[in-house]
Amino acid sequence: KTQSGAALPASDWFTVLTSLRFKTTSDATQGDRTFALTYVSVAGNASASRIQTITDDTIVPQLDLDTSQTGSNYSSQISNVATNIALSSTLSGSLATVAEANSIGKITLTASNIVDSNEILVVGSTQLAINGSGSTSVNVTVNGQLWTGSYAANGSDHVWTFTNNTSSNSADAQALVRGLYYRNNSVSVNKITGADRGFSLVLTDRSNNDSDSASTPMAAHPQPV
């Protein structure tokens, strides 16, 4: 009803409902806000309650590729061919960690100084040519979770993005990060040319908050003089 007691037609109530907004004048604490809406007719008949939940999430995910070192980065080198080389620490007590109040919906890996299709990104048990010369769209399963990977070139860099629409916790993203490896299928280490490889990772949660970038420089094997 209006303030005078007159009934409003449904079209006017629709206008009222679509104009409702939630706003806070101070820094909101993290969490959900739940609103229940119910119609009551002039005759006193109430509709079923309809629920709207608004989630406040402004905290960025935290990614650390080597917890035994200061900062969030890791480093390695290409010392063998046809060998999986982890993009994060594999040592007990220094394993890569992901911290996020909600779940991670996207993981973006950017690779630089890639020379040819011998350079492979291993995701779980799946091998992908980093430069996109093979598959550019793929489904991979890590720790029981399905991730969809897609490739895009960004200038001279190579970007692989992995998305997940079902994960409910950060442990699934952590498992994927720990399951990323570089592999070079050249015939010998001495055939590996070019500058040191670079890899950077950014995590994006379901509220579109991006983590700081964490990097893994990977030194190429010294070439013979």
PDB file of C-alpha atoms in Angstrom, residues 74-193:
ATOM      1  CA  TYR A  74      60.560 -19.222  -6.802  1.00  0.00           C
ATOM      2  CA  SER A  75      63.501 -19.930  -9.120  1.00  0.00           C
ATOM      3  CA  SER A  76      64.846 -22.925 -11.002  1.00  0.00           C
ATOM      4  CA  GLN A  77      66.976 -23.845 -14.005  1.00  0.00           C
ATOM      5  CA  ILE A  78      66.773 -26.022 -17.104  1.00  0.00           C
ATOM      6  CA  SER A  79      69.361 -28.681 -16.363  1.00  0.00           C
ATOM      7  CA  ASN A  80      67.911 -31.687 -18.214  1.00  0.00           C
ATOM      8  CA  VAL A  81      65.837 -32.283 -21.326  1.00  0.00           C
ATOM      9  CA  ALA A  82      62.601 -34.320 -21.353  1.00  0.00           C
ATOM     10  CA  THR A  83      62.322 -33.769 -17.601  1.00  0.00           C
ATOM     11  CA  ASN A  84      59.485 -32.098 -15.723  1.00  0.00           C
ATOM     12  CA  ILE A  85      60.751 -29.054 -13.797  1.00  0.00           C
ATOM     13  CA  ALA A  86      58.353 -27.638 -11.211  1.00  0.00           C
ATOM     14  CA  LEU A  87      57.272 -23.997 -11.390  1.00  0.00           C
ATOM     15  CA  SER A  88      56.989 -23.940  -7.585  1.00  0.00           C
ATOM     16  CA  SER A  89      58.801 -25.545  -4.678  1.00  0.00           C
ATOM     17  CA  THR A  90      58.361 -29.296  -4.327  1.00  0.00           C
ATOM     18  CA  LEU A  91      60.228 -29.586  -1.025  1.00  0.00           C
ATOM     19  CA  SER A  92      58.359 -30.509   2.130  1.00  0.00           C
ATOM     20  CA  GLY A  93      57.992 -27.429   4.317  1.00  0.00           C
ATOM     21  CA  SER A  94      58.306 -24.999   1.412  1.00  0.00           C
ATOM     22  CA  LEU A  95      55.472 -26.091  -0.890  1.00  0.00           C
ATOM     23  CA  ALA A  96      53.498 -23.469  -2.798  1.00  0.00           C
ATOM     24  CA  THR A  97      50.454 -22.213  -0.889  1.00  0.00           C
ATOM     25  CA  VAL A  98      47.219 -20.479  -1.871  1.00  0.00           C
ATOM     26  CA  ALA A  99      45.189 -18.575   0.721  1.00  0.00           C
ATOM     27  CA  GLU A 100      41.719 -17.288  -0.161  1.00  0.00           C
ATOM     28  CA  ALA A 101      38.543 -16.892   1.893  1.00  0.00           C
ATOM     29  CA  ASN A 102      36.389 -17.988  -1.042  1.00  0.00           C
ATOM     30  CA  SER A 103      37.320 -20.063  -4.081  1.00  0.00           C
ATOM     31  CA  ILE A 104      39.626 -19.333  -7.014  1.00  0.00           C
ATOM     32  CA  GLY A 105      37.877 -19.206 -10.372  1.00  0.00           C
ATOM     33  CA  LYS A 106      40.834 -18.406 -12.631  1.00  0.00           C
ATOM     34  CA  ILE A 107      44.586 -18.988 -12.765  1.00  0.00           C
ATOM     35  CA  THR A 108      46.611 -17.052 -15.350  1.00  0.00           C
ATOM     36  CA  LEU A 109      50.098 -18.209 -16.341  1.00  0.00           C
ATOM     37  CA  THR A 110      52.260 -15.942 -18.505  1.00  0.00           C
ATOM     38  CA  ALA A 111      55.439 -17.364 -20.061  1.00  0.00           C
ATOM     39  CA  SER A 112      58.211 -15.301 -21.651  1.00  0.00           C
ATOM     40  CA  ASN A 113      61.290 -16.007 -23.791  1.00  0.00           C
ATOM     41  CA  ILE A 114      59.819 -19.222 -25.174  1.00  0.00           C
ATOM     42  CA  VAL A 115      61.734 -20.274 -28.308  1.00  0.00           C
ATOM     43  CA  ASP A 116      59.911 -23.196 -29.936  1.00  0.00           C
ATOM     44  CA  SER A 117      57.307 -25.937 -29.630  1.00  0.00           C
ATOM     45  CA  ASN A 118      59.734 -28.197 -27.747  1.00  0.00           C
ATOM     46  CA  GLU A 119      58.911 -26.141 -24.669  1.00  0.00           C
ATOM     47  CA  ILE A 120      56.027 -27.745 -22.836  1.00  0.00           C
ATOM     48  CA  LEU A 121      53.710 -26.782 -19.992  1.00  0.00           C
ATOM     49  CA  VAL A 122      52.779 -29.865 -17.993  1.00  0.00           C
ATOM     50  CA  VAL A 123      49.500 -29.525 -16.085  1.00  0.00           C
ATOM     51  CA  GLY A 124      48.893 -32.601 -13.988  1.00  0.00           C
ATOM     52  CA  SER A 125      49.347 -35.331 -16.608  1.00  0.00           C
ATOM     53  CA  THR A 126      48.564 -33.117 -19.637  1.00  0.00           C
ATOM     54  CA  GLN A 127      51.318 -31.691 -21.871  1.00  0.00           C
ATOM     55  CA  LEU A 128      50.729 -28.431 -23.764  1.00  0.00           C
ATOM     56  CA  ALA A 129      53.030 -26.593 -26.165  1.00  0.00           C
ATOM     57  CA  ILE A 130      53.581 -23.319 -24.322  1.00  0.00           C
ATOM     58  CA  ASN A 131      53.585 -21.308 -27.553  1.00  0.00           C
ATOM     59  CA  GLY A 132      50.126 -22.567 -28.530  1.00  0.00           C
ATOM     60  CA  SER A 133      51.369 -24.495 -31.561  1.00  0.00           C
ATOM     61  CA  GLY A 134      49.393 -27.544 -30.417  1.00  0.00           C
ATOM     62  CA  SER A 135      46.088 -27.419 -28.576  1.00  0.00           C
ATOM     63  CA  THR A 136      44.881 -23.943 -27.613  1.00  0.00           C
ATOM     64  CA  SER A 137      41.854 -25.116 -25.641  1.00  0.00           C
ATOM     65  CA  VAL A 138      41.922 -28.091 -23.320  1.00  0.00           C
ATOM     66  CA  ASN A 139      40.290 -29.649 -20.269  1.00  0.00           C
ATOM     67  CA  VAL A 140      42.623 -30.867 -17.532  1.00  0.00           C
ATOM     68  CA  THR A 141      41.839 -32.634 -14.275  1.00  0.00           C
ATOM     69  CA  VAL A 142      43.999 -32.027 -11.205  1.00  0.00           C
ATOM     70  CA  ASN A 143      43.148 -33.370  -7.765  1.00  0.00           C
ATOM     71  CA  GLY A 144      39.706 -34.383  -9.022  1.00  0.00           C
ATOM     72  CA  GLN A 145      38.845 -30.880 -10.271  1.00  0.00           C
ATOM     73  CA  LEU A 146      38.189 -30.064 -13.932  1.00  0.00           C
ATOM     74  CA  TRP A 147      39.887 -26.915 -15.257  1.00  0.00           C
ATOM     75  CA  THR A 148      39.409 -25.469 -18.743  1.00  0.00           C
ATOM     76  CA  GLY A 149      42.608 -24.088 -20.244  1.00  0.00           C
ATOM     77  CA  SER A 150      42.845 -21.599 -23.105  1.00  0.00           C
ATOM     78  CA  TYR A 151      45.811 -20.026 -24.898  1.00  0.00           C
ATOM     79  CA  ALA A 152      46.361 -16.454 -26.099  1.00  0.00           C
ATOM     80  CA  ALA A 153      49.427 -14.620 -27.345  1.00  0.00           C
ATOM     81  CA  ASN A 154      50.244 -11.283 -25.726  1.00  0.00           C
ATOM     82  CA  GLY A 155      52.969  -9.685 -27.791  1.00  0.00           C
ATOM     83  CA  SER A 156      55.959 -12.012 -27.423  1.00  0.00           C
ATOM     84  CA  ASP A 157      54.499 -13.581 -24.268  1.00  0.00           C
ATOM     85  CA  HIS A 158      52.364 -16.700 -24.097  1.00  0.00           C
ATOM     86  CA  VAL A 159      49.352 -16.730 -21.778  1.00  0.00           C
ATOM     87  CA  TRP A 160      47.527 -19.811 -20.532  1.00  0.00           C
ATOM     88  CA  THR A 161      44.340 -19.224 -18.532  1.00  0.00           C
ATOM     89  CA  PHE A 162      42.709 -21.977 -16.494  1.00  0.00           C
ATOM     90  CA  THR A 163      39.143 -21.545 -15.230  1.00  0.00           C
ATOM     91  CA  ASN A 164      37.004 -23.612 -12.885  1.00  0.00           C
ATOM     92  CA  ASN A 165      33.274 -23.124 -12.301  1.00  0.00           C
ATOM     93  CA  THR A 166      32.729 -25.740  -9.600  1.00  0.00           C
ATOM     94  CA  SER A 167      35.573 -25.508  -7.081  1.00  0.00           C
ATOM     95  CA  SER A 168      34.505 -24.418  -3.606  1.00  0.00           C
ATOM     96  CA  ASN A 169      37.841 -23.974  -1.829  1.00  0.00           C
ATOM     97  CA  SER A 170      41.351 -22.640  -2.349  1.00  0.00           C
ATOM     98  CA  ALA A 171      42.917 -26.093  -1.959  1.00  0.00           C
ATOM     99  CA  ASP A 172      41.858 -26.918  -5.529  1.00  0.00           C
ATOM    100  CA  ALA A 173      43.770 -23.933  -6.920  1.00  0.00           C
ATOM    101  CA  GLN A 174      46.721 -24.822  -4.710  1.00  0.00           C
ATOM    102  CA  ALA A 175      46.755 -28.334  -6.194  1.00  0.00           C
ATOM    103  CA  LEU A 176      46.813 -26.901  -9.725  1.00  0.00           C
ATOM    104  CA  VAL A 177      49.669 -24.507  -8.908  1.00  0.00           C
ATOM    105  CA  ARG A 178      51.678 -27.365  -7.426  1.00  0.00           C
ATOM    106  CA  GLY A 179      50.912 -29.427 -10.542  1.00  0.00           C
ATOM    107  CA  LEU A 180      52.485 -26.983 -13.035  1.00  0.00           C
ATOM    108  CA  TYR A 181      55.774 -28.024 -14.646  1.00  0.00           C
ATOM    109  CA  TYR A 182      58.057 -26.866 -17.461  1.00  0.00           C
ATOM    110  CA  ARG A 183      59.520 -29.466 -19.810  1.00  0.00           C
ATOM    111  CA  ASN A 184      61.909 -29.043 -22.733  1.00  0.00           C
ATOM    112  CA  ASN A 185      61.907 -31.805 -25.346  1.00  0.00           C
ATOM    113  CA  SER A 186      65.018 -30.650 -27.221  1.00  0.00           C
ATOM    114  CA  VAL A 187      67.465 -33.413 -28.158  1.00  0.00           C
ATOM    115  CA  SER A 188      70.054 -32.128 -25.674  1.00  0.00           C
ATOM    116  CA  VAL A 189      70.530 -29.389 -23.106  1.00  0.00           C
ATOM    117  CA  ASN A 190      73.095 -27.738 -25.365  1.00  0.00           C
ATOM    118  CA  LYS A 191      70.389 -27.265 -28.009  1.00  0.00           C
ATOM    119  CA  ILE A 192      68.369 -25.035 -25.666  1.00  0.00           C
ATOM    120  CA  THR A 193      68.894 -21.474 -26.864  1.00  0.00           C
TER     121      THR A 193
END
